[in-house]
Every structure is written in C-alpha cells, then in structure tokens.
Amino acid sequence: MKQTEAHFPLTDFIEYNQDEMLSRAQSHYQEVKRRHSIRQFSDRAVPQAIIEQCIQTAATAPSGANHQPWHFVAISDPEVKAQIRHEAEALERSFYEGRAGEEWLEALKPLGTDANKSYLERAPWLIAVFSQKRGGLDNDESKTNYYVHESVGIATGFLLQALHHAGLGTLTHTPKPMSFLSKVCDRETDVDRPYMLIVVGYPDEGATIPEHATKKKPLEEIATFK
C-alpha cells in the first residue's frame, strides 16, 4: 500500500455569506489602494516587534513543496544602513549615467528618481529578502528548493501587505547587481541570493507620491472572464 504523509482536518477556514464576501473584498481593496511606494521617510523609530510580526506573516506564504525558500534580514543598525546606501548609490550612479539604457531611463522619468538614496539611511528599517535555492523544510542544503523565484515573490507580496496593514510605508528597491547585500548581511553562501530590499518606516512630513504612480490599469485591461 502506498505510504502517505499525515493529513489533518481543515478547521480554521471561515466561510462568509456572499454579501459579506463582497463587502470584505471591497474593504480590502480600499485598504490596499492606500499603499504607495514612498521615497521620503521619517526617522521615527518603529518597534522591532512590529517588524517581527510582519515577517512571520510573510512566512505563511505558499511555496513549492512547502520548502519556504526565503530568509529575511531586518536591519536597523545605522552603520549597516550607511554601508548599504554607499554600495547602492555607487551602482545607481552608473545606472543613471547610462548603464540602464535610454528606454529604461525614459520610463523612469515620471517617477522622478535619481541616484540619491538617502532614505536607505533615514528610514528606521531595511529588510533584505534572500531566496534560497537549496534547503528544504529542514534547512538541509542537500535538498533542492522548487519554484524559488515564484515562492519568494509571493512571500514578498505578503510582507508588503503586512507592513502596510500595520500602518507603515514601504518602498521596494532592487539595485543591480545586488551581490553586495550578501556580504553586508552576512549571507555569503552558495544557497542565498539577494532578491529585494524593502525600505520600511513612517512617511516623512510632506511626503509626496508621483501622479504617474497613481495610474492603475482598469479591470478590463488586466483580466479576462470566460
């Protein structure tokens, strides 16, 4: 007889009537609409307990074979943040000086971004997200992880949602190449790969968002129902 792993009854699923389902979906949409990528952060402190809880939420994301191929490095140390800014700005300068190419730079113009990344020091927290190509559920490096990019992407989305829901502002930052993060975060292994840097904190007084970023494609352009 085929051996199977233990299964348990699903006991924590909550079913709502359809009116409440729609109301909850609409309410969630209205909350998520208020999440914006910001680049002007306050230096007000954010308790570590809040960051810990949001990372725990991210870790509930689905993943290939439930291998959970991610690691989060939460950084509040001013010296480490300054080092990350130094490394990131060096890359950004070469990016804006031509490495990106004209088409990419033209696409970024409406956002008003440049090589200055002062928020990497000013924001109270940076969260470096790492993907792991091996490890499995037991952190055994002889085991291959599956659908790593997809899994870590979902977990990162969960993290952004959790931080927003907690009342914090966020920004995703992906300097290329990101290999310096491995050294700065002490993750120089054959397993870990830098995936994304998330800037976290309160919006600074007078923070703005570009009009371009508020333009979202309508439902009929992003979805097909058959």
Tab-separated table of C-alpha atoms in Angstrom:
chain	number	residue	atom	x	y	z
A	1	MET	CA	0.000	0.000	0.000
A	2	LYS	CA	1.264	3.494	-0.863
A	3	GLN	CA	2.621	5.341	2.157
A	4	THR	CA	1.201	8.853	2.572
A	5	GLU	CA	2.064	11.710	4.891
A	6	ALA	CA	-0.324	12.577	7.702
A	7	HIS	CA	-3.176	14.954	6.898
A	8	PHE	CA	-5.311	16.897	9.345
A	9	PRO	CA	-8.868	18.251	9.083
A	10	LEU	CA	-9.160	21.846	7.893
A	11	THR	CA	-10.605	23.585	10.946
A	12	ASP	CA	-9.690	27.265	10.613
A	13	PHE	CA	-11.364	28.108	7.280
A	14	ILE	CA	-14.146	30.670	7.745
A	15	GLU	CA	-16.952	30.840	5.194
A	16	TYR	CA	-18.951	34.062	4.821
A	17	ASN	CA	-22.224	34.677	3.055
A	18	GLN	CA	-21.807	36.183	-0.392
A	19	ASP	CA	-22.853	39.691	0.615
A	20	GLU	CA	-20.230	39.715	3.349
A	21	MET	CA	-17.669	38.215	0.964
A	22	LEU	CA	-18.171	41.076	-1.477
A	23	SER	CA	-18.090	43.640	1.327
A	24	ARG	CA	-14.836	42.191	2.664
A	25	ALA	CA	-13.296	42.130	-0.818
A	26	GLN	CA	-14.280	45.755	-1.397
A	27	SER	CA	-12.986	46.828	2.009
A	28	HIS	CA	-9.672	45.073	1.417
A	29	TYR	CA	-9.329	46.752	-1.969
A	30	GLN	CA	-9.885	50.167	-0.415
A	31	GLU	CA	-7.165	49.473	2.159
A	32	VAL	CA	-4.668	48.155	-0.372
A	33	LYS	CA	-5.313	51.160	-2.641
A	34	ARG	CA	-3.714	53.313	0.047
A	35	ARG	CA	-0.373	51.504	-0.218
A	36	HIS	CA	2.088	53.662	-2.111
A	37	SER	CA	5.795	53.425	-2.773
A	38	ILE	CA	7.299	56.377	-0.920
A	39	ARG	CA	10.802	57.821	-1.018
A	40	GLN	CA	10.557	60.369	1.787
A	41	PHE	CA	10.777	58.595	5.126
A	42	SER	CA	10.708	59.877	8.679
A	43	ASP	CA	13.446	58.698	11.028
A	44	ARG	CA	10.852	57.897	13.719
A	45	ALA	CA	11.560	54.584	15.395
A	46	VAL	CA	9.441	51.504	14.691
A	47	PRO	CA	9.441	48.756	17.346
A	48	GLN	CA	11.154	45.550	16.293
A	49	ALA	CA	8.134	43.539	17.462
A	50	ILE	CA	6.073	45.008	14.606
A	51	ILE	CA	8.683	44.037	12.014
A	52	GLU	CA	8.936	40.549	13.509
A	53	GLN	CA	5.177	40.028	13.262
A	54	CYS	CA	5.097	41.206	9.642
A	55	ILE	CA	7.912	38.823	8.715
A	56	GLN	CA	6.010	35.996	10.386
A	57	THR	CA	3.047	36.894	8.195
A	58	ALA	CA	5.259	36.777	5.103
A	59	ALA	CA	6.428	33.313	6.109
A	60	THR	CA	2.861	31.963	5.840
A	61	ALA	CA	3.030	32.343	2.037
A	62	PRO	CA	2.652	29.239	-0.124
A	63	SER	CA	5.848	27.814	-1.581
A	64	GLY	CA	6.996	24.985	-3.828
A	65	ALA	CA	6.798	21.716	-1.852
A	66	ASN	CA	6.394	23.908	1.261
A	67	HIS	CA	10.173	24.369	1.310
A	68	GLN	CA	9.844	28.061	2.272
A	69	PRO	CA	12.954	29.157	0.320
A	70	TRP	CA	13.400	32.585	1.882
A	71	HIS	CA	15.366	34.426	4.513
A	72	PHE	CA	14.700	37.962	5.771
A	73	VAL	CA	17.421	40.181	7.232
A	74	ALA	CA	15.883	43.110	9.137
A	75	ILE	CA	18.349	45.967	9.554
A	76	SER	CA	18.101	48.926	11.928
A	77	ASP	CA	21.814	49.423	12.700
A	78	PRO	CA	22.801	52.905	11.391
A	79	GLU	CA	26.263	51.735	10.334
A	80	VAL	CA	24.894	48.843	8.297
A	81	LYS	CA	22.284	51.082	6.679
A	82	ALA	CA	25.007	53.589	5.781
A	83	GLN	CA	27.064	50.820	4.205
A	84	ILE	CA	24.080	49.667	2.151
A	85	ARG	CA	23.435	53.221	0.997
A	86	HIS	CA	27.084	53.666	-0.018
A	87	GLU	CA	27.079	50.456	-2.059
A	88	ALA	CA	23.648	51.045	-3.591
A	89	GLU	CA	24.345	54.633	-4.649
A	90	ALA	CA	27.558	53.613	-6.395
A	91	LEU	CA	25.528	51.200	-8.507
A	92	GLU	CA	22.746	53.712	-9.053
A	93	ARG	CA	25.142	56.356	-10.338
A	94	SER	CA	26.393	54.047	-13.062
A	95	PHE	CA	22.785	53.070	-13.784
A	96	TYR	CA	21.624	56.661	-14.316
A	97	GLU	CA	24.801	57.586	-16.170
A	98	GLY	CA	23.973	55.192	-18.970
A	99	ARG	CA	24.080	51.561	-17.877
A	100	ALA	CA	20.264	51.429	-17.855
A	101	GLY	CA	19.819	52.479	-21.475
A	102	GLU	CA	17.670	55.297	-22.835
A	103	GLU	CA	14.377	53.399	-22.916
A	104	TRP	CA	14.561	52.406	-19.253
A	105	LEU	CA	15.615	55.870	-18.133
A	106	GLU	CA	12.762	57.389	-20.141
A	107	ALA	CA	10.301	55.055	-18.416
A	108	LEU	CA	11.579	56.188	-15.010
A	109	LYS	CA	11.325	59.919	-15.696
A	110	PRO	CA	7.703	60.314	-14.485
A	111	LEU	CA	8.724	58.898	-11.107
A	112	GLY	CA	11.460	61.497	-10.622
A	113	THR	CA	14.002	59.023	-9.288
A	114	ASP	CA	17.763	59.521	-9.309
A	115	ALA	CA	20.931	58.088	-7.791
A	116	ASN	CA	20.346	59.723	-4.390
A	117	LYS	CA	19.032	57.047	-1.991
A	118	SER	CA	19.157	58.930	1.312
A	119	TYR	CA	16.099	57.038	2.517
A	120	LEU	CA	18.288	53.944	2.877
A	121	GLU	CA	19.810	55.628	5.935
A	122	ARG	CA	16.876	57.697	7.166
A	123	ALA	CA	14.187	55.007	7.281
A	124	PRO	CA	14.245	53.065	10.570
A	125	TRP	CA	14.275	49.636	8.929
A	126	LEU	CA	15.579	47.944	5.810
A	127	ILE	CA	14.510	44.364	5.131
A	128	ALA	CA	16.758	42.427	2.776
A	129	VAL	CA	14.926	39.472	1.237
A	130	PHE	CA	17.016	36.481	0.175
A	131	SER	CA	15.961	33.490	-1.906
A	132	GLN	CA	17.427	30.075	-1.189
A	133	LYS	CA	17.980	27.537	-3.959
A	134	ARG	CA	18.516	24.661	-1.529
A	135	GLY	CA	17.496	23.749	1.987
A	136	GLY	CA	14.031	22.257	2.104
A	137	LEU	CA	11.898	22.409	5.233
A	138	ASP	CA	14.768	21.244	7.454
A	139	ASN	CA	17.458	23.611	6.112
A	140	ASP	CA	19.312	20.675	4.626
A	141	GLU	CA	21.485	22.094	1.833
A	142	SER	CA	21.468	18.743	0.051
A	143	LYS	CA	17.765	19.264	-0.736
A	144	THR	CA	16.668	21.278	-3.757
A	145	ASN	CA	14.053	24.014	-3.408
A	146	TYR	CA	11.408	24.353	-6.117
A	147	TYR	CA	9.690	27.362	-7.710
A	148	VAL	CA	12.028	29.545	-5.702
A	149	HIS	CA	11.501	32.822	-7.578
A	150	GLU	CA	7.723	32.453	-7.548
A	151	SER	CA	7.619	31.450	-3.889
A	152	VAL	CA	9.803	34.328	-2.689
A	153	GLY	CA	7.827	36.764	-4.827
A	154	ILE	CA	4.594	35.716	-3.132
A	155	ALA	CA	6.174	35.970	0.327
A	156	THR	CA	7.475	39.447	-0.502
A	157	GLY	CA	3.967	40.479	-1.512
A	158	PHE	CA	2.642	39.148	1.788
A	159	LEU	CA	5.316	41.167	3.601
A	160	LEU	CA	4.430	44.397	1.820
A	161	GLN	CA	0.757	43.832	2.630
A	162	ALA	CA	1.506	43.119	6.290
A	163	LEU	CA	3.677	46.221	6.685
A	164	HIS	CA	1.011	48.390	5.067
A	165	HIS	CA	-1.740	46.831	7.175
A	166	ALA	CA	0.315	47.579	10.293
A	167	GLY	CA	0.428	51.265	9.295
A	168	LEU	CA	3.882	51.610	7.766
A	169	GLY	CA	5.144	53.000	4.483
A	170	THR	CA	7.282	50.900	2.148
A	171	LEU	CA	9.481	51.050	-0.903
A	172	THR	CA	10.892	48.178	-2.931
A	173	HIS	CA	14.475	48.699	-4.035
A	174	THR	CA	16.403	46.424	-6.381
A	175	PRO	CA	19.902	47.749	-7.095
A	176	LYS	CA	21.674	45.743	-9.786
A	177	PRO	CA	23.718	43.754	-9.098
A	178	MET	CA	22.646	43.112	-5.507
A	179	SER	CA	25.543	40.842	-4.577
A	180	PHE	CA	26.874	43.413	-2.091
A	181	LEU	CA	23.867	42.647	0.126
A	182	SER	CA	25.151	39.122	0.679
A	183	LYS	CA	28.342	40.480	2.213
A	184	VAL	CA	26.705	43.267	4.197
A	185	CYS	CA	24.060	40.901	5.594
A	186	ASP	CA	26.469	38.028	6.283
A	187	ARG	CA	24.646	35.746	3.829
A	188	GLU	CA	27.621	34.848	1.645
A	189	THR	CA	26.681	31.243	0.968
A	190	ASP	CA	26.121	29.094	-2.103
A	191	VAL	CA	22.452	28.925	-1.117
A	192	ASP	CA	21.353	32.528	-0.560
A	193	ARG	CA	20.700	35.024	-3.338
A	194	PRO	CA	19.643	38.668	-2.732
A	195	TYR	CA	16.103	39.102	-4.023
A	196	MET	CA	14.899	42.538	-2.921
A	197	LEU	CA	15.475	45.324	-0.429
A	198	ILE	CA	12.398	46.772	1.278
A	199	VAL	CA	12.584	50.192	2.920
A	200	VAL	CA	10.210	50.497	5.886
A	201	GLY	CA	9.055	53.330	8.115
A	202	TYR	CA	6.656	56.232	8.515
A	203	PRO	CA	6.212	58.713	5.665
A	204	ASP	CA	8.068	61.938	6.361
A	205	GLU	CA	6.090	65.124	6.899
A	206	GLY	CA	5.222	66.488	3.477
A	207	ALA	CA	5.936	63.195	1.707
A	208	THR	CA	4.629	63.046	-1.840
A	209	ILE	CA	3.920	60.394	-4.448
A	210	PRO	CA	4.251	60.926	-8.211
A	211	GLU	CA	0.997	61.296	-10.132
A	212	HIS	CA	2.275	58.661	-12.546
A	213	ALA	CA	2.295	56.064	-9.754
A	214	THR	CA	-1.421	56.578	-9.056
A	215	LYS	CA	-2.425	55.455	-12.539
A	216	LYS	CA	-3.578	51.833	-12.418
A	217	LYS	CA	-4.849	49.825	-15.363
A	218	PRO	CA	-8.623	49.214	-15.287
A	219	LEU	CA	-10.033	45.750	-14.647
A	220	GLU	CA	-10.995	45.206	-18.289
A	221	GLU	CA	-7.341	45.602	-19.316
A	222	ILE	CA	-5.859	43.257	-16.735
A	223	ALA	CA	-8.439	40.481	-16.533
A	224	THR	CA	-10.487	38.247	-18.842
A	225	PHE	CA	-13.550	36.323	-17.676
A	226	LYS	CA	-14.863	33.380	-19.715
